[in-house]
mmCIF file of C-alpha atoms and ligand atoms in Angstrom:
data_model
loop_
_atom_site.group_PDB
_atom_site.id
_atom_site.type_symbol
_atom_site.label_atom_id
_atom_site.label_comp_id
_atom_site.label_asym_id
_atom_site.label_seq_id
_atom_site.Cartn_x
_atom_site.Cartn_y
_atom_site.Cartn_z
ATOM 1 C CA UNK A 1 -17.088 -31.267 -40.401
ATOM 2 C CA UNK A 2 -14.400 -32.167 -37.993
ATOM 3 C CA UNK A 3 -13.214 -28.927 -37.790
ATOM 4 C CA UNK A 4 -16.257 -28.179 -35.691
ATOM 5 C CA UNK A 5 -16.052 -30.338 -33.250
ATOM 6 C CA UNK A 6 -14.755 -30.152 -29.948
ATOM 7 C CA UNK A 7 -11.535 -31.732 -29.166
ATOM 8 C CA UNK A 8 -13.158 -33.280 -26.460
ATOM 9 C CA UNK A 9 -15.595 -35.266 -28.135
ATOM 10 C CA UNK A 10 -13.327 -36.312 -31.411
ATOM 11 C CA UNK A 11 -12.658 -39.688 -29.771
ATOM 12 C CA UNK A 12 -12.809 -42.440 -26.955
ATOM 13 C CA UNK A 13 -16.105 -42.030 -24.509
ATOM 14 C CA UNK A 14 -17.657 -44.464 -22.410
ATOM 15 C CA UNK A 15 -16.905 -48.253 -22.949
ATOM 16 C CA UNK A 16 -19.414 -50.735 -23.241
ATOM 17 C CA UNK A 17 -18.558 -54.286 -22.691
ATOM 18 C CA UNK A 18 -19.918 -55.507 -26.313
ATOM 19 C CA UNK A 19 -16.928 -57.361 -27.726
ATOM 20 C CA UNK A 20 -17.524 -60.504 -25.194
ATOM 21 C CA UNK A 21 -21.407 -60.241 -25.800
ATOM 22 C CA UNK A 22 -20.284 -61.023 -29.325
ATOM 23 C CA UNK A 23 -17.550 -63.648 -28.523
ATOM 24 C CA UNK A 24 -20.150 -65.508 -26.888
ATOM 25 C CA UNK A 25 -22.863 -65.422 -29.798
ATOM 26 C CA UNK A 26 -19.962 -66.050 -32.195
ATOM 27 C CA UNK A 27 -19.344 -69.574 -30.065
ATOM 28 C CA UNK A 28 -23.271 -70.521 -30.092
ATOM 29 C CA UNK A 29 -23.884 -69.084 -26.824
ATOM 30 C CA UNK A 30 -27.437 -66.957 -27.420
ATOM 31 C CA UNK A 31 -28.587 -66.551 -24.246
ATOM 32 C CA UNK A 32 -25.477 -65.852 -22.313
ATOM 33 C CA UNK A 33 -24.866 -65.070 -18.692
ATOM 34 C CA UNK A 34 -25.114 -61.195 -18.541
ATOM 35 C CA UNK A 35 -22.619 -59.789 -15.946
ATOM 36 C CA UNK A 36 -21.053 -57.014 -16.782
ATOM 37 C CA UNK A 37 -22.766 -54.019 -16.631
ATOM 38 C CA UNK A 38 -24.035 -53.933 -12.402
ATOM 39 C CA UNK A 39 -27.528 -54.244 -13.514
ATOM 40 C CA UNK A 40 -30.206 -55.675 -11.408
ATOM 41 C CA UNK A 41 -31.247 -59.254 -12.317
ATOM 42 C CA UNK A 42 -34.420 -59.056 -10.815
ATOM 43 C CA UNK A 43 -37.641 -56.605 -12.203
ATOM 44 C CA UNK A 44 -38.696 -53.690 -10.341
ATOM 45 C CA UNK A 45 -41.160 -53.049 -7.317
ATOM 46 C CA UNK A 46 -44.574 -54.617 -9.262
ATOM 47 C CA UNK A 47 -45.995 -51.494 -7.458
ATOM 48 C CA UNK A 48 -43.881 -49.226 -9.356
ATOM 49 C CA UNK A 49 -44.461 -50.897 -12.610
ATOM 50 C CA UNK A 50 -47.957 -50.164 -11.598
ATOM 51 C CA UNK A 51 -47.651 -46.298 -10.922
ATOM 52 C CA UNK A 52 -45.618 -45.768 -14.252
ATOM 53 C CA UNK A 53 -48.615 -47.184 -16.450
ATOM 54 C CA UNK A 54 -50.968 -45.276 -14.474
ATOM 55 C CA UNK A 55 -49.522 -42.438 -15.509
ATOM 56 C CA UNK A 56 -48.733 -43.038 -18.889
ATOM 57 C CA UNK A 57 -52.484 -41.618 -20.266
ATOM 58 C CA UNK A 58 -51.382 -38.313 -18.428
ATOM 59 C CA UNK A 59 -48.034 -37.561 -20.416
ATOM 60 C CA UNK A 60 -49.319 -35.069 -22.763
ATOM 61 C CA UNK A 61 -48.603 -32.687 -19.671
ATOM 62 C CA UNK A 62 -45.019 -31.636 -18.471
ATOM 63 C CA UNK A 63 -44.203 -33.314 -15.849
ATOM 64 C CA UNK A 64 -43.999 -31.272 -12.214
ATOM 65 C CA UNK A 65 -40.666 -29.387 -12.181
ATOM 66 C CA UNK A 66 -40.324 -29.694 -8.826
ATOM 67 C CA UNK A 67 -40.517 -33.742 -8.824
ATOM 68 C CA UNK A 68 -42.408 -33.585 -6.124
ATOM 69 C CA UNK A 69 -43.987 -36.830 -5.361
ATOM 70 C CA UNK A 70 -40.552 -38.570 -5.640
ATOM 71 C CA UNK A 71 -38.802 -35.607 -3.320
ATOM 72 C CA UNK A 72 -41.483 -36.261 -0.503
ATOM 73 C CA UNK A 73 -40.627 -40.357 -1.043
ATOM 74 C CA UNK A 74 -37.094 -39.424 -0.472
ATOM 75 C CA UNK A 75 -38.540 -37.608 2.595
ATOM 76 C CA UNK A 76 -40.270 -40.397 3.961
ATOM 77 C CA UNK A 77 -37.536 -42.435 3.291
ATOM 78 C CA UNK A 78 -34.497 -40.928 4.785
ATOM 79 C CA UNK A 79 -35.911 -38.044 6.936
ATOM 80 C CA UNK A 80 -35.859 -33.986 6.383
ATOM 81 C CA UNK A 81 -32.332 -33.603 4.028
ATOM 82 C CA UNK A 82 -32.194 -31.587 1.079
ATOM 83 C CA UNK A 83 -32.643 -33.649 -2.132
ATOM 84 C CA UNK A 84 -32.005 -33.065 -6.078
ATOM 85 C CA UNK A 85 -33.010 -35.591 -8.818
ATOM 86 C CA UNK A 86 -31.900 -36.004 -12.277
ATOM 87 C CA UNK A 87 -31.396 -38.205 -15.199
ATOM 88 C CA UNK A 88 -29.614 -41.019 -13.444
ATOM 89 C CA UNK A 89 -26.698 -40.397 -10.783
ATOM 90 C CA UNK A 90 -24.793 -39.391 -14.522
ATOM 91 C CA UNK A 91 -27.239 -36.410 -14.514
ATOM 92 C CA UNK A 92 -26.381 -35.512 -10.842
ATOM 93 C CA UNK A 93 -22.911 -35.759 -12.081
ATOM 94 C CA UNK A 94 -22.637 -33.896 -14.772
ATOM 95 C CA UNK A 95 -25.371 -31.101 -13.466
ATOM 96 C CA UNK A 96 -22.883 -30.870 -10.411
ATOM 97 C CA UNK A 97 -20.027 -30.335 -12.132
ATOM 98 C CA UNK A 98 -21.684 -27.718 -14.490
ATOM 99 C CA UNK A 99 -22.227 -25.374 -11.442
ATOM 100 C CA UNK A 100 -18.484 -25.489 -10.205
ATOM 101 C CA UNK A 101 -16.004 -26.508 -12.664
ATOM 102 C CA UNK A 102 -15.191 -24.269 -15.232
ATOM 103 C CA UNK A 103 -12.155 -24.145 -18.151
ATOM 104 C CA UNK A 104 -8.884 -25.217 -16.542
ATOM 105 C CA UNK A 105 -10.545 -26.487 -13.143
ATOM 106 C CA UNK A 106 -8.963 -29.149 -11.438
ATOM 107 C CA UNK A 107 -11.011 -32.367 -10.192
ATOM 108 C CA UNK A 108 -9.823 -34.529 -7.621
ATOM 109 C CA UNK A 109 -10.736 -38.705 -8.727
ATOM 110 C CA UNK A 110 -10.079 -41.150 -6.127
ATOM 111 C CA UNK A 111 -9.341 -44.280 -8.754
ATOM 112 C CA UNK A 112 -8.952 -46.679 -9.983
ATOM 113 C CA UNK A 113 -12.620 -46.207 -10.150
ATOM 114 C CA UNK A 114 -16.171 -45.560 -12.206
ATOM 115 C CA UNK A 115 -14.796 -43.106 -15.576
ATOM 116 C CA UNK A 116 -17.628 -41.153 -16.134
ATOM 117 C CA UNK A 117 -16.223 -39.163 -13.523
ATOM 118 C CA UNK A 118 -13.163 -38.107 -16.183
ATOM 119 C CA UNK A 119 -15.499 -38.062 -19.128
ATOM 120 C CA UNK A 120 -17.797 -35.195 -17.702
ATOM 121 C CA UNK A 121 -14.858 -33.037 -16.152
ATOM 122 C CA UNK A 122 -13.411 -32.954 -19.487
ATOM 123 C CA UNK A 123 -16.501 -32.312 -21.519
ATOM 124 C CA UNK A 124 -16.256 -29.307 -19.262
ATOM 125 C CA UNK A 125 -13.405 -28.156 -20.037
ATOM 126 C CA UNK A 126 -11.743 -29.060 -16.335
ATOM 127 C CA UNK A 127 -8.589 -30.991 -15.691
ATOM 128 C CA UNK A 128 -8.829 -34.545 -13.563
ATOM 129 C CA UNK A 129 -6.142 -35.099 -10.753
ATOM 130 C CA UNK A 130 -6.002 -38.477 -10.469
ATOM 131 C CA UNK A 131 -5.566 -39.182 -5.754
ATOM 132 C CA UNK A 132 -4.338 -43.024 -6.251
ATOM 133 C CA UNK A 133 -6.247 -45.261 -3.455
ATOM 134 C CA UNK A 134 -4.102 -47.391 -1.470
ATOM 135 C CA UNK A 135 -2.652 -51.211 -2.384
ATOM 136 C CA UNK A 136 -5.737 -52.501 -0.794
ATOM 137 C CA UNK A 137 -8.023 -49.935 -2.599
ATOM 138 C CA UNK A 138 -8.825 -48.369 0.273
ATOM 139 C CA UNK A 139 -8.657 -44.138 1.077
ATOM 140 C CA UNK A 140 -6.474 -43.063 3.218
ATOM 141 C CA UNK A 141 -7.754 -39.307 4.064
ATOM 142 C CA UNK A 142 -4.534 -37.632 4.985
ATOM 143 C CA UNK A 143 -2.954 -38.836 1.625
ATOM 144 C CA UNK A 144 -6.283 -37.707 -0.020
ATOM 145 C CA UNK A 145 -6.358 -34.213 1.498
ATOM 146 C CA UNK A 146 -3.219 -33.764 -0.044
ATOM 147 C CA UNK A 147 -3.005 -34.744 -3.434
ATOM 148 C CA UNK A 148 -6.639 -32.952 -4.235
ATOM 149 C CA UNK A 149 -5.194 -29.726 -2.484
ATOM 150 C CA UNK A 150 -6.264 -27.033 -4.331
ATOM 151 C CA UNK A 151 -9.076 -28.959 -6.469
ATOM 152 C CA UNK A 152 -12.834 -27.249 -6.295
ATOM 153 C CA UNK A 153 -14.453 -30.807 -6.352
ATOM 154 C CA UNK A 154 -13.919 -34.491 -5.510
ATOM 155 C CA UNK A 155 -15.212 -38.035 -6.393
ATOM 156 C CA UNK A 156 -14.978 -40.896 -4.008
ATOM 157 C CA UNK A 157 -16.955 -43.888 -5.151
ATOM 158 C CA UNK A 158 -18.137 -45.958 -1.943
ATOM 159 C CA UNK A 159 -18.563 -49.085 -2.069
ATOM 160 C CA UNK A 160 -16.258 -48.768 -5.314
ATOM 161 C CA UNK A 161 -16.849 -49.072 -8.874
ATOM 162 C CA UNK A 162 -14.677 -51.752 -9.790
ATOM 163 C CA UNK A 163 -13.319 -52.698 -6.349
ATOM 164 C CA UNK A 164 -16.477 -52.730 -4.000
ATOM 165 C CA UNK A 165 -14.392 -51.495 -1.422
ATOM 166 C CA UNK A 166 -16.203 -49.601 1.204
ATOM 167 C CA UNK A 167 -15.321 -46.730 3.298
ATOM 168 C CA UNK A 168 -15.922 -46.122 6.760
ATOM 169 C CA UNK A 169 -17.711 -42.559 7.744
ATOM 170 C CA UNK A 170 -14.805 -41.884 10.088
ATOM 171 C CA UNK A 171 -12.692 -41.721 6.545
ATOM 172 C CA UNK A 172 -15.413 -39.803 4.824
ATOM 173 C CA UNK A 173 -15.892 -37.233 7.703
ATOM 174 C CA UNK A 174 -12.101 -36.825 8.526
ATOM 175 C CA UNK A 175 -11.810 -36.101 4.113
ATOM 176 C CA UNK A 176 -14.569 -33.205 4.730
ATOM 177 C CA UNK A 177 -13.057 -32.071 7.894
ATOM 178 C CA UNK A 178 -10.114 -31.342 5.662
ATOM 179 C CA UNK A 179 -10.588 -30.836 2.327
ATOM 180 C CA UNK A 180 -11.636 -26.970 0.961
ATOM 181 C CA UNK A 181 -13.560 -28.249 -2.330
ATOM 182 C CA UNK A 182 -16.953 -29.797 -2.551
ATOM 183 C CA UNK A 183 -16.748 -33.852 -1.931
ATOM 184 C CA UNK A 184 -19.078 -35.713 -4.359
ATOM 185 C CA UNK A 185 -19.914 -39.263 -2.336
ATOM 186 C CA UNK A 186 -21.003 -41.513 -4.831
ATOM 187 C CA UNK A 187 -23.318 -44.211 -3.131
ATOM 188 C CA UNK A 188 -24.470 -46.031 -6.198
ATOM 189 C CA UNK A 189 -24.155 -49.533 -4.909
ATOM 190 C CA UNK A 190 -24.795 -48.555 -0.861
ATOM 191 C CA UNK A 191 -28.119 -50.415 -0.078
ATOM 192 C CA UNK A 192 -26.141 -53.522 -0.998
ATOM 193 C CA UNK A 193 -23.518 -52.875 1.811
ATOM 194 C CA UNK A 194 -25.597 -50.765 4.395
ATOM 195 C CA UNK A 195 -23.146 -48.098 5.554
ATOM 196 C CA UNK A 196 -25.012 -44.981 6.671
ATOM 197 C CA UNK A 197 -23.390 -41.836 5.406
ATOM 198 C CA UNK A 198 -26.731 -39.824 6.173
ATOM 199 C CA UNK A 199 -25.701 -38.110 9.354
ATOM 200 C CA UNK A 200 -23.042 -36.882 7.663
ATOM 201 C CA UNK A 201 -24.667 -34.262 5.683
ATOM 202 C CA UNK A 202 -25.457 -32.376 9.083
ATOM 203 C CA UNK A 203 -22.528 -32.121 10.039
ATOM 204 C CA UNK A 204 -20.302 -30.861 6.782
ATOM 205 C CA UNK A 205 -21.448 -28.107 4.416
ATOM 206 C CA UNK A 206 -19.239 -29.364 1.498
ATOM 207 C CA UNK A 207 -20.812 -32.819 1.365
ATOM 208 C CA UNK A 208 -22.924 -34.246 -1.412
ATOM 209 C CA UNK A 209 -24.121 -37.790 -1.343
ATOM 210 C CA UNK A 210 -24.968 -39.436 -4.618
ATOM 211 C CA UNK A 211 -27.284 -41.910 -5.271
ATOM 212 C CA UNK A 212 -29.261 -44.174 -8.011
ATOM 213 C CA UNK A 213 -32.391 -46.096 -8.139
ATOM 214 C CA UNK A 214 -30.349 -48.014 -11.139
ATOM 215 C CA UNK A 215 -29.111 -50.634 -9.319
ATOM 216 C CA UNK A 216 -30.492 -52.188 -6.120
ATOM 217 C CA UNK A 217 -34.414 -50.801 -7.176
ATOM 218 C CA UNK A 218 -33.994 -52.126 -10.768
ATOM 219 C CA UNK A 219 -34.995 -49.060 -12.478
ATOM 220 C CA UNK A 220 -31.935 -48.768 -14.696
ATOM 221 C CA UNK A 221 -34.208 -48.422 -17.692
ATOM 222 C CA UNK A 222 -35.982 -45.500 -16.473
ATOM 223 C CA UNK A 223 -32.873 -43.469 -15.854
ATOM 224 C CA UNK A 224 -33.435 -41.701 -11.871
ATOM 225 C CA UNK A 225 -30.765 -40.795 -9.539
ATOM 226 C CA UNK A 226 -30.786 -37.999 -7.037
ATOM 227 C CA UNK A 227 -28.561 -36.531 -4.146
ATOM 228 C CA UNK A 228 -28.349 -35.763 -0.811
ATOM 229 C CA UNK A 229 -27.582 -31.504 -0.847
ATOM 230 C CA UNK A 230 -26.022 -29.320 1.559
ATOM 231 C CA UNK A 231 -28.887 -26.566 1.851
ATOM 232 C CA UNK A 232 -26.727 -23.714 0.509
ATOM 233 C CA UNK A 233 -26.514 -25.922 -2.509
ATOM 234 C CA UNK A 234 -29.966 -26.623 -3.378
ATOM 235 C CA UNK A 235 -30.739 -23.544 -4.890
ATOM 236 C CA UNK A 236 -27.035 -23.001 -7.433
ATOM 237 C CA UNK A 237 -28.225 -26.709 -7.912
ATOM 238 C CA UNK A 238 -31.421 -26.036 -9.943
ATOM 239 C CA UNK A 239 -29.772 -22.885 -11.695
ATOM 240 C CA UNK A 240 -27.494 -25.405 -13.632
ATOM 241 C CA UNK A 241 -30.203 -28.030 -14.290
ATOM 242 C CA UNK A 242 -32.539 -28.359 -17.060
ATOM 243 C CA UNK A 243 -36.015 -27.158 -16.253
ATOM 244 C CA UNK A 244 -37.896 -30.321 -16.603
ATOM 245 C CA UNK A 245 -35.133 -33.256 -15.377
ATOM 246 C CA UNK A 246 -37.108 -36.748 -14.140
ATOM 247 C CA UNK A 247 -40.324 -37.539 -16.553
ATOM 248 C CA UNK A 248 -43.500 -38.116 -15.248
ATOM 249 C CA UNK A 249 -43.211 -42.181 -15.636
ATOM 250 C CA UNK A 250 -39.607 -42.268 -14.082
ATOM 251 C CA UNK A 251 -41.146 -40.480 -10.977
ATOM 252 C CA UNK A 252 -44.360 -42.408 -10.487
ATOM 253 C CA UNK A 253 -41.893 -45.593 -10.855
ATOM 254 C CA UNK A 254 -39.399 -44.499 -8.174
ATOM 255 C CA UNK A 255 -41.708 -42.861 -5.839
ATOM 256 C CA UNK A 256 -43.403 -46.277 -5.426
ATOM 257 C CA UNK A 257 -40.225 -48.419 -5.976
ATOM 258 C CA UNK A 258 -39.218 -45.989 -3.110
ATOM 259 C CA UNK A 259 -42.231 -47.189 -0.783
ATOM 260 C CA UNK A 260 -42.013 -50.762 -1.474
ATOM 261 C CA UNK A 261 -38.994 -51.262 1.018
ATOM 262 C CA UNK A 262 -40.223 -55.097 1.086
ATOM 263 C CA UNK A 263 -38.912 -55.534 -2.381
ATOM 264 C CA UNK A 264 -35.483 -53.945 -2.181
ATOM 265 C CA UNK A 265 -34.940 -55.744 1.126
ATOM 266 C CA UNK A 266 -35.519 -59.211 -0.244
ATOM 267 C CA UNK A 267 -33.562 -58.467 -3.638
ATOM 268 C CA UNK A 268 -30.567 -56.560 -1.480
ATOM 269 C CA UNK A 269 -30.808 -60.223 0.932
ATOM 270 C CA UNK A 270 -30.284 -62.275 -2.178
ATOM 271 C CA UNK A 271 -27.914 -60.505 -3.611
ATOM 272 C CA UNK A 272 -25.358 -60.765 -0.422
ATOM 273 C CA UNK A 273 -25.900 -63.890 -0.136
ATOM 274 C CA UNK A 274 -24.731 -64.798 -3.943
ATOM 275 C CA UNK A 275 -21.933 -62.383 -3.314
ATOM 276 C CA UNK A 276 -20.945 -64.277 -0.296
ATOM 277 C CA UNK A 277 -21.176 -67.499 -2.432
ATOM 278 C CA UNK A 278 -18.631 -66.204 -4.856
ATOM 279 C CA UNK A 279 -15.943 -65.253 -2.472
ATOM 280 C CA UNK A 280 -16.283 -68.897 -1.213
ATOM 281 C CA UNK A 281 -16.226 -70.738 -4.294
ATOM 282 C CA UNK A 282 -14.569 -68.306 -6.939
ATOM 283 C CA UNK A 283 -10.781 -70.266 -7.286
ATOM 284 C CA UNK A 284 -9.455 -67.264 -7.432
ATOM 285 C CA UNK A 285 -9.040 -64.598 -5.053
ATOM 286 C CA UNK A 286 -12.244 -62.246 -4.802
ATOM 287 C CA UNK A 287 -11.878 -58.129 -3.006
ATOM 288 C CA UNK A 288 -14.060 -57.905 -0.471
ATOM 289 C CA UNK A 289 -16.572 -55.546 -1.416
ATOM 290 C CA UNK A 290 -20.072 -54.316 -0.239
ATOM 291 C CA UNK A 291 -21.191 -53.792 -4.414
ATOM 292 C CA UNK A 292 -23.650 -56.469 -6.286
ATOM 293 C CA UNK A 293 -20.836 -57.245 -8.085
ATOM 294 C CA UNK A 294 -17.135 -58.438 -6.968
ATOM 295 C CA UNK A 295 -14.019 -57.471 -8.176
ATOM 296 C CA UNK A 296 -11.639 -60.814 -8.956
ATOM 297 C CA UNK A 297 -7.925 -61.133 -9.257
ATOM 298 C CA UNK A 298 -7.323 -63.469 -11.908
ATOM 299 C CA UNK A 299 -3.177 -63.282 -12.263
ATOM 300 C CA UNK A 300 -1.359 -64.730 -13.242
ATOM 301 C CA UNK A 301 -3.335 -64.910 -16.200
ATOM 302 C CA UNK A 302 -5.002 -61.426 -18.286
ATOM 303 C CA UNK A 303 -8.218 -60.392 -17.486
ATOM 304 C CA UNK A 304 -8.803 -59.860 -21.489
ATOM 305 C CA UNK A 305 -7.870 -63.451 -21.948
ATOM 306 C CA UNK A 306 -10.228 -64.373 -18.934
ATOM 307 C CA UNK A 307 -13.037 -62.568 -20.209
ATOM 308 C CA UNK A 308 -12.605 -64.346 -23.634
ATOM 309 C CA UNK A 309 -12.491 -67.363 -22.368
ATOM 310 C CA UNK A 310 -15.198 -66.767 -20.706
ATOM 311 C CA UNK A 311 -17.566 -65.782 -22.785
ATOM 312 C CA UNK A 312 -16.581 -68.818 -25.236
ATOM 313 C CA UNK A 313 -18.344 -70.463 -22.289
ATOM 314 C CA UNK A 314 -21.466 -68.057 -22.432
ATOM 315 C CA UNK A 315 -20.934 -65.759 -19.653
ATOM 316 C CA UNK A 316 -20.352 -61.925 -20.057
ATOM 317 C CA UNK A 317 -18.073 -60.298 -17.720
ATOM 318 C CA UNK A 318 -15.755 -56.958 -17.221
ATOM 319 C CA UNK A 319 -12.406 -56.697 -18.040
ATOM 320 C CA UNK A 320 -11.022 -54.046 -15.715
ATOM 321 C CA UNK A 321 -7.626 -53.557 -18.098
ATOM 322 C CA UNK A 322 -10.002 -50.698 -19.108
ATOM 323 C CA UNK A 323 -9.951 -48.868 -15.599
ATOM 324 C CA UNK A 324 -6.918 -46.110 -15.311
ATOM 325 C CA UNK A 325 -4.913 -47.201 -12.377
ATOM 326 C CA UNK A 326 -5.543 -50.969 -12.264
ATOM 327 C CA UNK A 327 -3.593 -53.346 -13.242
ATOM 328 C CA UNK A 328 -4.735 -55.773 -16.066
ATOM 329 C CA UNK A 329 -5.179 -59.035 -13.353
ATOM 330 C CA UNK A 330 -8.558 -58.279 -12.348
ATOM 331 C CA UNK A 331 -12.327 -58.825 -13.830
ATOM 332 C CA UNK A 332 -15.504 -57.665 -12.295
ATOM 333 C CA UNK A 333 -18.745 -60.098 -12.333
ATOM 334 C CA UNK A 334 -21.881 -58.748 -11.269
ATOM 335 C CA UNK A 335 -24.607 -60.597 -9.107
ATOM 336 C CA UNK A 336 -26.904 -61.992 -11.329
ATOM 337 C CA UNK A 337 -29.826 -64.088 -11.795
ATOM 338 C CA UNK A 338 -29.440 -67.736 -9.741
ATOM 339 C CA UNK A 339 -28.304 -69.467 -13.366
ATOM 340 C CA UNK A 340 -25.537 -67.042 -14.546
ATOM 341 C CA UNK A 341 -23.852 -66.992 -11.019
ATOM 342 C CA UNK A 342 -23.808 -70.951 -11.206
ATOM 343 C CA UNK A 343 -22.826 -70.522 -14.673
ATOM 344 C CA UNK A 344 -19.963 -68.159 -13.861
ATOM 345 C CA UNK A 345 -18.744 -70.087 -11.009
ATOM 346 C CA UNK A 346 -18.852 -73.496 -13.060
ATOM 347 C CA UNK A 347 -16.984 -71.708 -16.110
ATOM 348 C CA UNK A 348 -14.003 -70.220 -13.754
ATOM 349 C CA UNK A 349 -13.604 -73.374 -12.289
ATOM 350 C CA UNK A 350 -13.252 -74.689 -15.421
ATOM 351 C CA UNK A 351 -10.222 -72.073 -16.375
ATOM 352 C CA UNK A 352 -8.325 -71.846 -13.331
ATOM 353 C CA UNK A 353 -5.158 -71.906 -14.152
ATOM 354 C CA UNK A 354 -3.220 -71.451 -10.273
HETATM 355 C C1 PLP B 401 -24.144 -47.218 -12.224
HETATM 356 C C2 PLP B 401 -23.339 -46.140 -11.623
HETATM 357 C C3 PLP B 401 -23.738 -44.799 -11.647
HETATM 358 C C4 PLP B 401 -24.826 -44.283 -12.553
HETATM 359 O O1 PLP B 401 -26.031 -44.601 -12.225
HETATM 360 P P1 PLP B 401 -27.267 -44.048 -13.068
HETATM 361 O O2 PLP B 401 -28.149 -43.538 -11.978
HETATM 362 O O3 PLP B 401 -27.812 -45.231 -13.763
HETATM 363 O O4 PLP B 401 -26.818 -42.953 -13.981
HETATM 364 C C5 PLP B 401 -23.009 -43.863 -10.954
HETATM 365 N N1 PLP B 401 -21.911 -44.210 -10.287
HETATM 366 C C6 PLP B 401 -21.473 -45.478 -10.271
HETATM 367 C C7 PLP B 401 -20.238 -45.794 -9.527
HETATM 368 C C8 PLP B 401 -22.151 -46.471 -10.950
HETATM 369 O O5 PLP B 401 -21.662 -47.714 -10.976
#
């Protein structure tokens, strides 16, 4: 049945870092140090664990397609902007890119940088321009103006996705001052790093700020993201979406998880301190990042032989060979629980190799 498929979908897709996960069981290691995939050590909000049984009894009903209760959260939380949710930030993404891109579009990437970006242009039929970010992974918004002249839409990852490097608001606003397309600002990791991009969004009417309750609320599992809208957007926003997007037990969860700013606080707290940890006792040279997870340059060795070794040594982390535009020094370890960062800091002491 090849024949029927889409070109598009007859190969390659998202990687998933399972090859050291196995590494590491094949050397004994069954209970390894998991950092590689950005999560959240730490459970969610108990208060949103709370609100997503409560509703559990109640899901013979649709849910409400307006996701209300998590909208007025965001509300609460943020002040009077125009919000969309989905399926994860990967369901802003793609619904986004539904409404605007169609077959031959180009889309401007900043990379090296997060590749569902590539994935979902494609599977739209749109072309990716690939704006290279500077030796120090930074953007540099004249140089970015320019190479995604003439694109409908941009992605600039802030703090990055593998760097962690962070822009400043003067870069983002001086990119929107300039640019003619729509600028897609994802803010996955931001409540780690604290830059406000908020104030933004009254100022430029091609501005959309992305963001997840994946990583610093814990809710990975129960798949919400949602966006910060112009207000001429909101509407050509819902056209494109599916008509029911967050389920009832994902928007219980991240309304409360929402609330409970105690809990995020304390987990975003631990988390920079770890990170701060690593950049003082990784051997090697760590990026300065504002993510829950550091980017580390590893040459002269290969970050696929780093990874290996390891997760001979029971701890998981990213190769970034993987990542278009990087070279093939460089690994990314998330933050994890108190045990795997010790672990990962005792096992690349172990292979430093200056
Ligand atoms: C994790 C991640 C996302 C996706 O988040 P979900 O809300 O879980 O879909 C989006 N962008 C970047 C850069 C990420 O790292």
């Amino acid at each position: 049945m090849k024949h029927l498929i889409r070109k598009e979908f007859l190969e390659k897709g998202y990687v998933f870092a399972t090859r050291a996960a196995e590494t590491a069981l094949a050397s004994g290691h069954t209970r390894p140090a998991r950092l590689a995939s950005n999560e959240n050590p730490y459970p969610p909000s108990p208060k949103a664990v709370k609100a997503a049984a409560d509703v559990l009894p109640h899901t013979n009903r649709y849910p409400d397609e307006t996701n209300k209760e998590f909208i007025d959260a965001l509300k609460k939380r943020h002040g009077d902007y125009r919000f969309v949710a989905s399926v994860g930030m990967d369901g802003i993404i793609d619904t986004v890119i539904r409404t605007l891109v169609a077959d031959g579009d180009r889309v401007a990437v900043a990379t090296p940088t997060y590749s569902y970006y590539g994935l979902a242009v494609q599977a739209q039929g749109g072309v990716t321009v690939s704006v290279p970010r500077k030796a120090d992974f930074s953007v540099d918004p004249a140089t970015f103006c320019r190479d995604a002249a003439g694109t409908k839409l941009a992605f600039l990852c802030t703090p990055n996705n593998p760097t962690g490097t962070t822009e400043t608001p003067e870069t983002i606003a001086e990119i929107c001052e300039n640019y003619e397309g729509v600028l897609f600002l994802d803010c996955a990791y931001i409540e780690f790093d604290g830059t406000d991009y908020r104030p933004l969004m009254r100022r430029y009417w091609n501005l959309i700020i992305g963001r997840t309750m994946s990583k610093a609320y814990s809710l990975a599992g129960l798949r919400v993201g949602y966006a910060f809208v112009p207000e001429w957007y909101g509407p050509v926003y819902q056209r494109a979406a599916t008509p029911f997007t967050l389920n009832m037990v994902s928007q219980a969860a991240a309304a409360a998880a929402l609330r409970d700013t105690v809990h995020v606080k304390k987990i975003v707290s631990v988390v920079q301190e770890w990170r701060q940890r690593f950049i003082d006792e990784c051997p090697y040279p760590v990026v300065p990042g504002g993510a829950n997870f550091v980017m580390v340059d590893v040459a002269p060795q290969k970050a696929d032989d780093v990874v290996t070794e390891l997760a001979k040594k029971g701890v998981i982390v990213r190769s970034c060979a993987s990542f278009p535009g990087l070279p093939d020094h460089y690994i990314r370890v998330s933050i994890g629980e108190p045990w795997e960062n010790e672990a990962f800091i005792a096992a690349i002491t172990d292979i430093y190799q200056p």
